[in-house]
Coordinates of C-alpha atoms and ligand atoms in Angstrom, one line a residue:
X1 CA 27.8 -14.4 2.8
X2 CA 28.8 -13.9 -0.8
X3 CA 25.7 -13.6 -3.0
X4 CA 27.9 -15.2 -5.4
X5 CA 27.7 -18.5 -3.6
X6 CA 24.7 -20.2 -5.3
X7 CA 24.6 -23.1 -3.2
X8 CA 23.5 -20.8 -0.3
X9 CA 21.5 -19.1 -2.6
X10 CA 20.0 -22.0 -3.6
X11 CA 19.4 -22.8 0.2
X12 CA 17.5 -19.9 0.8
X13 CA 15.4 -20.1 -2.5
X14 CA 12.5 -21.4 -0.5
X15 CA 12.6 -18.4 2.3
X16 CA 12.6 -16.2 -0.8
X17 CA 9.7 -17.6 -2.5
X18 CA 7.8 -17.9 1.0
X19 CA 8.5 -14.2 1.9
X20 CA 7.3 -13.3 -1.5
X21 CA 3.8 -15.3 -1.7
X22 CA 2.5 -14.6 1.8
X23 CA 2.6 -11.2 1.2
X24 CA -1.0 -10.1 0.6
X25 CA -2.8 -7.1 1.1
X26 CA -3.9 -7.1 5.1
X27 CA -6.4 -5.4 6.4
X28 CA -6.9 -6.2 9.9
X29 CA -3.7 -5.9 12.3
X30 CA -3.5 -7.0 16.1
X31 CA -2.4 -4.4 18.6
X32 CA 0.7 -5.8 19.0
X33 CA 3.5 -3.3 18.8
X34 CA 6.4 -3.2 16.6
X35 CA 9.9 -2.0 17.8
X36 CA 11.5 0.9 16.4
X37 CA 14.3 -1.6 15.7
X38 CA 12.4 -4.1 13.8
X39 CA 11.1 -1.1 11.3
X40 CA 14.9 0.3 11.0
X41 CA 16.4 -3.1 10.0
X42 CA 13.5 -3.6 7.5
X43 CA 14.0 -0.2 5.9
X44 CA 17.8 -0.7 6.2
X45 CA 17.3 -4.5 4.1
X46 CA 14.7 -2.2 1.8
X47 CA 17.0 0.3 1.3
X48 CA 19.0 -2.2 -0.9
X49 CA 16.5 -1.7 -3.6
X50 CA 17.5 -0.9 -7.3
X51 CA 16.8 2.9 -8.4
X52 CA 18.0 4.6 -11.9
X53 CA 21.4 5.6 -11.4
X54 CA 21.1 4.8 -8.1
X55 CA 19.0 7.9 -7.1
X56 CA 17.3 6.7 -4.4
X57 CA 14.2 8.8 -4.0
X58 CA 12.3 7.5 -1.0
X59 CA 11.8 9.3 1.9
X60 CA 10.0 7.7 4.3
X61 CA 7.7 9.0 7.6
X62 CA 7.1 6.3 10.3
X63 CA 3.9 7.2 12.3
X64 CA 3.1 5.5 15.4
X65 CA 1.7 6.3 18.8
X66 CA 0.0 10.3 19.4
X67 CA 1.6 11.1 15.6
X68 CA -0.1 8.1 14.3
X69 CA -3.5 8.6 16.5
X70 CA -3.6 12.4 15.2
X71 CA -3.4 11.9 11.3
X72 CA -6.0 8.8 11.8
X73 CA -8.5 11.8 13.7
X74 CA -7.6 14.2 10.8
X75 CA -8.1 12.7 7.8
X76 CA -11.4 10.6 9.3
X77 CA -12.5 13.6 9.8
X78 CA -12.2 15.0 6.5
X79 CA -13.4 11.5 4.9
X80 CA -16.7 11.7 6.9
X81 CA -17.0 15.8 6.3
X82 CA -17.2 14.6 2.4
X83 CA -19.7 11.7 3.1
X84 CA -22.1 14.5 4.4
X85 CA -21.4 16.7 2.0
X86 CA -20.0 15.6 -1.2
X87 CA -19.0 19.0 -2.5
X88 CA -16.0 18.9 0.1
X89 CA -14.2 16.4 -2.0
X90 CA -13.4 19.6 -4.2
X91 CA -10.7 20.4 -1.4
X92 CA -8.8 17.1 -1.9
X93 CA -7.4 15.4 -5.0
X94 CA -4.6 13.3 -5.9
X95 CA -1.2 15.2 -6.8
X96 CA -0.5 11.9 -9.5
X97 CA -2.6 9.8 -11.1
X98 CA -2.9 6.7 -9.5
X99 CA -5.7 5.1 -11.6
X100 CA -6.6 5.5 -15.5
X101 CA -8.7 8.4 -16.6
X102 CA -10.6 5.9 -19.0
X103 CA -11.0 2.7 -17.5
X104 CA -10.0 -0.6 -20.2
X105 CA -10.6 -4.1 -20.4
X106 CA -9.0 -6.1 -19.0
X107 CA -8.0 -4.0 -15.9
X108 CA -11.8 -2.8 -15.2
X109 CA -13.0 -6.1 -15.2
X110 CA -9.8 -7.2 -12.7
X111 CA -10.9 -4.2 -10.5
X112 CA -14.0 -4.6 -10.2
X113 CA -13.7 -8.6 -9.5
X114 CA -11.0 -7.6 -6.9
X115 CA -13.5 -5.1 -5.5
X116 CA -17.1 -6.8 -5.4
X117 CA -15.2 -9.9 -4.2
X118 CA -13.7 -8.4 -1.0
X119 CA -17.3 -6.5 -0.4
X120 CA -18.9 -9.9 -1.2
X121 CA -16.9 -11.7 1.6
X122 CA -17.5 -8.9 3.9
X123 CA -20.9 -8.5 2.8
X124 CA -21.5 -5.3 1.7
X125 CA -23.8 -5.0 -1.1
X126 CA -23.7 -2.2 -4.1
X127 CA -26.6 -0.2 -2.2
X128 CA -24.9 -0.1 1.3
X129 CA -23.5 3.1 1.1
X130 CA -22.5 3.6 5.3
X131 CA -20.9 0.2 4.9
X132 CA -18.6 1.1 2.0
X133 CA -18.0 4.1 3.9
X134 CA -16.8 2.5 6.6
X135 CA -14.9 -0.2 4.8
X136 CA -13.2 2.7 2.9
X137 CA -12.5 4.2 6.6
X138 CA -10.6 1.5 7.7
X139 CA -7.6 2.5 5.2
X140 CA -7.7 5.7 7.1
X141 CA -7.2 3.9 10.4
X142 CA -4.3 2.0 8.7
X143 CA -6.6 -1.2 9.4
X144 CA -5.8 -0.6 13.0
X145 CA -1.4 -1.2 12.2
X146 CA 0.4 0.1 15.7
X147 CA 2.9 1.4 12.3
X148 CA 1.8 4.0 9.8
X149 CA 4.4 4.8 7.4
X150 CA 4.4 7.5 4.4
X151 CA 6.1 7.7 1.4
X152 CA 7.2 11.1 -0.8
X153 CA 9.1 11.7 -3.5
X154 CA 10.9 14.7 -4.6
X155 CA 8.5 16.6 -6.9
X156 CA 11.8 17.6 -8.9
X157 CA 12.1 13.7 -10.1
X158 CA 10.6 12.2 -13.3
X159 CA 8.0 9.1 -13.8
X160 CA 11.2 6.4 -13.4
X161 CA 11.5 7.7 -9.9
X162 CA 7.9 5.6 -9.5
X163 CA 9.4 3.0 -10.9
X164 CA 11.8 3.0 -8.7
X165 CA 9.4 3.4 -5.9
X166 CA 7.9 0.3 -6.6
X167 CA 10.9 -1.6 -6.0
X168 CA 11.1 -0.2 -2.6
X169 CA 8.1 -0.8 -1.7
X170 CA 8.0 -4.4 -2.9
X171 CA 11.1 -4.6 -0.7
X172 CA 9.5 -3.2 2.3
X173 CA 7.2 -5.6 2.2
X174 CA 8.8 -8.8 1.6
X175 CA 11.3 -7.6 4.2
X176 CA 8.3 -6.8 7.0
X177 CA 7.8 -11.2 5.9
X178 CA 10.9 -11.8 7.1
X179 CA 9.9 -10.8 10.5
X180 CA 6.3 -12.0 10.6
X181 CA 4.7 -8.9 10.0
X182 CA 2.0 -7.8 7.1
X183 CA 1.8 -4.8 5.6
X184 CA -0.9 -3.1 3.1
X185 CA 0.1 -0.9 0.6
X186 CA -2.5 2.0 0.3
X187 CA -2.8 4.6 -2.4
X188 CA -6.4 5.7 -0.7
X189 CA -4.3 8.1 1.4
X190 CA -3.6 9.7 -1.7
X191 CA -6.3 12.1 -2.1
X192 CA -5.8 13.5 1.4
X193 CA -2.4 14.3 1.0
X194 CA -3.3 18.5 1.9
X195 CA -3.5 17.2 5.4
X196 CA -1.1 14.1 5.4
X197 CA 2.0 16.2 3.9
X198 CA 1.7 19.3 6.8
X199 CA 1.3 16.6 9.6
X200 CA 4.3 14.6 8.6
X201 CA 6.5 17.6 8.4
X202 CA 7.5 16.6 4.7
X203 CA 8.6 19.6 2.2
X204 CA 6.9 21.8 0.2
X205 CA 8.8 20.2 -2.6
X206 CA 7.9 16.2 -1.7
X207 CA 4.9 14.3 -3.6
X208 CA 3.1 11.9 -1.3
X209 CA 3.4 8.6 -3.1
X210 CA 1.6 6.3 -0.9
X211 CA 1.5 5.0 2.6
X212 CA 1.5 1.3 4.1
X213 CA 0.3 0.0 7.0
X214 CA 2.5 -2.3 9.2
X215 CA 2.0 -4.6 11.9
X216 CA 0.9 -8.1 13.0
X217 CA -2.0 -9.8 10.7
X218 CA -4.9 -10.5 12.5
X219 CA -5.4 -14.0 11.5
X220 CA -8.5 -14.6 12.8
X221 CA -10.6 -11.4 10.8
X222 CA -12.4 -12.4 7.9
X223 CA -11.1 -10.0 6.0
X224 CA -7.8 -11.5 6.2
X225 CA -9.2 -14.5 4.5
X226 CA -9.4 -12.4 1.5
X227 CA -7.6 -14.4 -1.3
X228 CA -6.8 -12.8 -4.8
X229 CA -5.9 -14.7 -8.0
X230 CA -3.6 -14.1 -10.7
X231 CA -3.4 -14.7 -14.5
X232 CA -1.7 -17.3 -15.3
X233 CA 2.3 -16.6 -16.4
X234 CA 1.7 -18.2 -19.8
X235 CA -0.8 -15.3 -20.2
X236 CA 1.4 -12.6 -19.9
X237 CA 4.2 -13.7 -21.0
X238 CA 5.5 -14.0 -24.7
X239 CA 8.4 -16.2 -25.9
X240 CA 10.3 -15.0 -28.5
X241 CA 13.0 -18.0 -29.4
Ligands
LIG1 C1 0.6 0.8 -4.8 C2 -0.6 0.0 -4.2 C3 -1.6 0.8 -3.6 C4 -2.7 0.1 -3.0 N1 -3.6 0.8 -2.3 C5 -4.6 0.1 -1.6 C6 -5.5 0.9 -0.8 O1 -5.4 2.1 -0.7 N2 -6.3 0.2 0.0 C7 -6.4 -1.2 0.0 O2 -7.2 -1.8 0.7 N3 -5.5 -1.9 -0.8 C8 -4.6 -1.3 -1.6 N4 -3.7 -2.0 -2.4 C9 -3.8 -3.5 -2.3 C10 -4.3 -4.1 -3.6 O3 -5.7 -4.0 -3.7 C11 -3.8 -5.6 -3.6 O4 -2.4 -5.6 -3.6 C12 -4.3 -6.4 -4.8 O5 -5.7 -6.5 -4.7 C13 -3.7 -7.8 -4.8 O6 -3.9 -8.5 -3.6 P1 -2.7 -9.0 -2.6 O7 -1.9 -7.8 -2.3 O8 -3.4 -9.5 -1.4 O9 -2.0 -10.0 -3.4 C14 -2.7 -1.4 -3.0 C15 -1.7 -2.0 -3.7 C16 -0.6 -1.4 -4.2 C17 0.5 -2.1 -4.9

């Protein structure tokens, strides 16, 4: 097909708009496996994503089965050592910032509506410490996704290499819609990656970016209920005729 021919196009406007908006974050899979297959044509239809220059800089690790089972043990591990004693977090940071320093308006005030409403729903309340903790743990059990994947970047690259990122991972995910499966993008894993980065085999010269959990949505958690709104478009955007 010719991606010049916009009656086709047009055609398939409405599977391109549907992959797009029922992507949302999931975090509660089913068991149900996915092929080794159905992850290569994904990443091959991802792979299609723009980059400066065409660089390319993803590199991505697929995790599933004993590999998958033994980074969840791992970094569990490490997330409950800091819950019982807080001075271990010293031995993990984030190699990027992910998040503002300094918090601002409006983005604190979308965080924190994003975050109290998903605890709300679940019902964890700003006292319940074991259930944040838990809720927080789930990430590190890739929400129980059969399909782990991480992402690194070559330390050597600059900011635009991020940028580029996203579009990947964007891509990932609306491809994954295409074949009924849900993803989550997680940056949580971040902060672990001293063990993430040795288990995965990766470089000593490769950034973790981020990893993504893949697999069938469970429809039925609550969770997955979870529905997040956005500003509208004549809010962010500015016309200049
Ligand atoms: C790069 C990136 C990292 C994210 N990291 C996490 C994460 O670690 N854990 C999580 O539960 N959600 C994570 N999210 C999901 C966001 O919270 C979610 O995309 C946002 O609230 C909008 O909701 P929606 O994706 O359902 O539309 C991340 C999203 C992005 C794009």
């Amino acid at each position: 097909m010719s991606s010049n021919n916009l009656e086709t196009m047009r055609l398939n406007a409405a599977a391109v708009d549907m992959a797009i908006t029922s992507r949302r974050a999931t975090r509660a899979f089913t068991q149900a496996p996915v092929s080794r297959q159905t992850i290569t044509d994904l990443l091959q239809v991802a792979s299609r994503a723009p980059s400066g220059s065409n660089t390319q800089p993803w590199k991505v690790y697929v995790l599933t089965g004993a590999s998958r089972a033994a980074l969840v043990d791992k970094v569990c591990a490490a997330h409950d050592a800091i819950r019982a004693n807080p001075a271990e977090a010293i031995e993990y940071h984030e190699e990027y910032d992910y998040y503002p320093e300094k918090w601002i308006s409006p983005y604190i005030d979308r965080r924190r509506e994003n975050g109290w409403g998903l605890y709300g729903l679940l019902g964890i309340g700003k006292a319940d410490r074991d259930k944040m903790h838990y809720q927080l743990q789930r990430n590190f059990k890739f929400f129980d996704a059969p399909v782990g994947l991480m992402f690194t970047v070559d330390r050597g690259m600059g900011r635009g290499s991020l940028l580029d990122y996203g579009t990947f991972l964007q891509s990932v995910m609306v491809a994954a819609r295409g074949h009924g499966l849900h993803t989550c993008p997680q940056q949580a894993w971040n902060t672990f990656n001293k063990i993430i980065l040795p288990h995965i085999g990766a470089g000593a010269d490769e950034m973790l970016v981020c990893g993504m959990a893949l697999g069938y949505a469970d429809e039925g958690a609550l969770v997955n209920s979870f529905c997040t709104p956005r500003v509208p478009v004549a809010e962010f955007t500015h016309w200049l005729d």
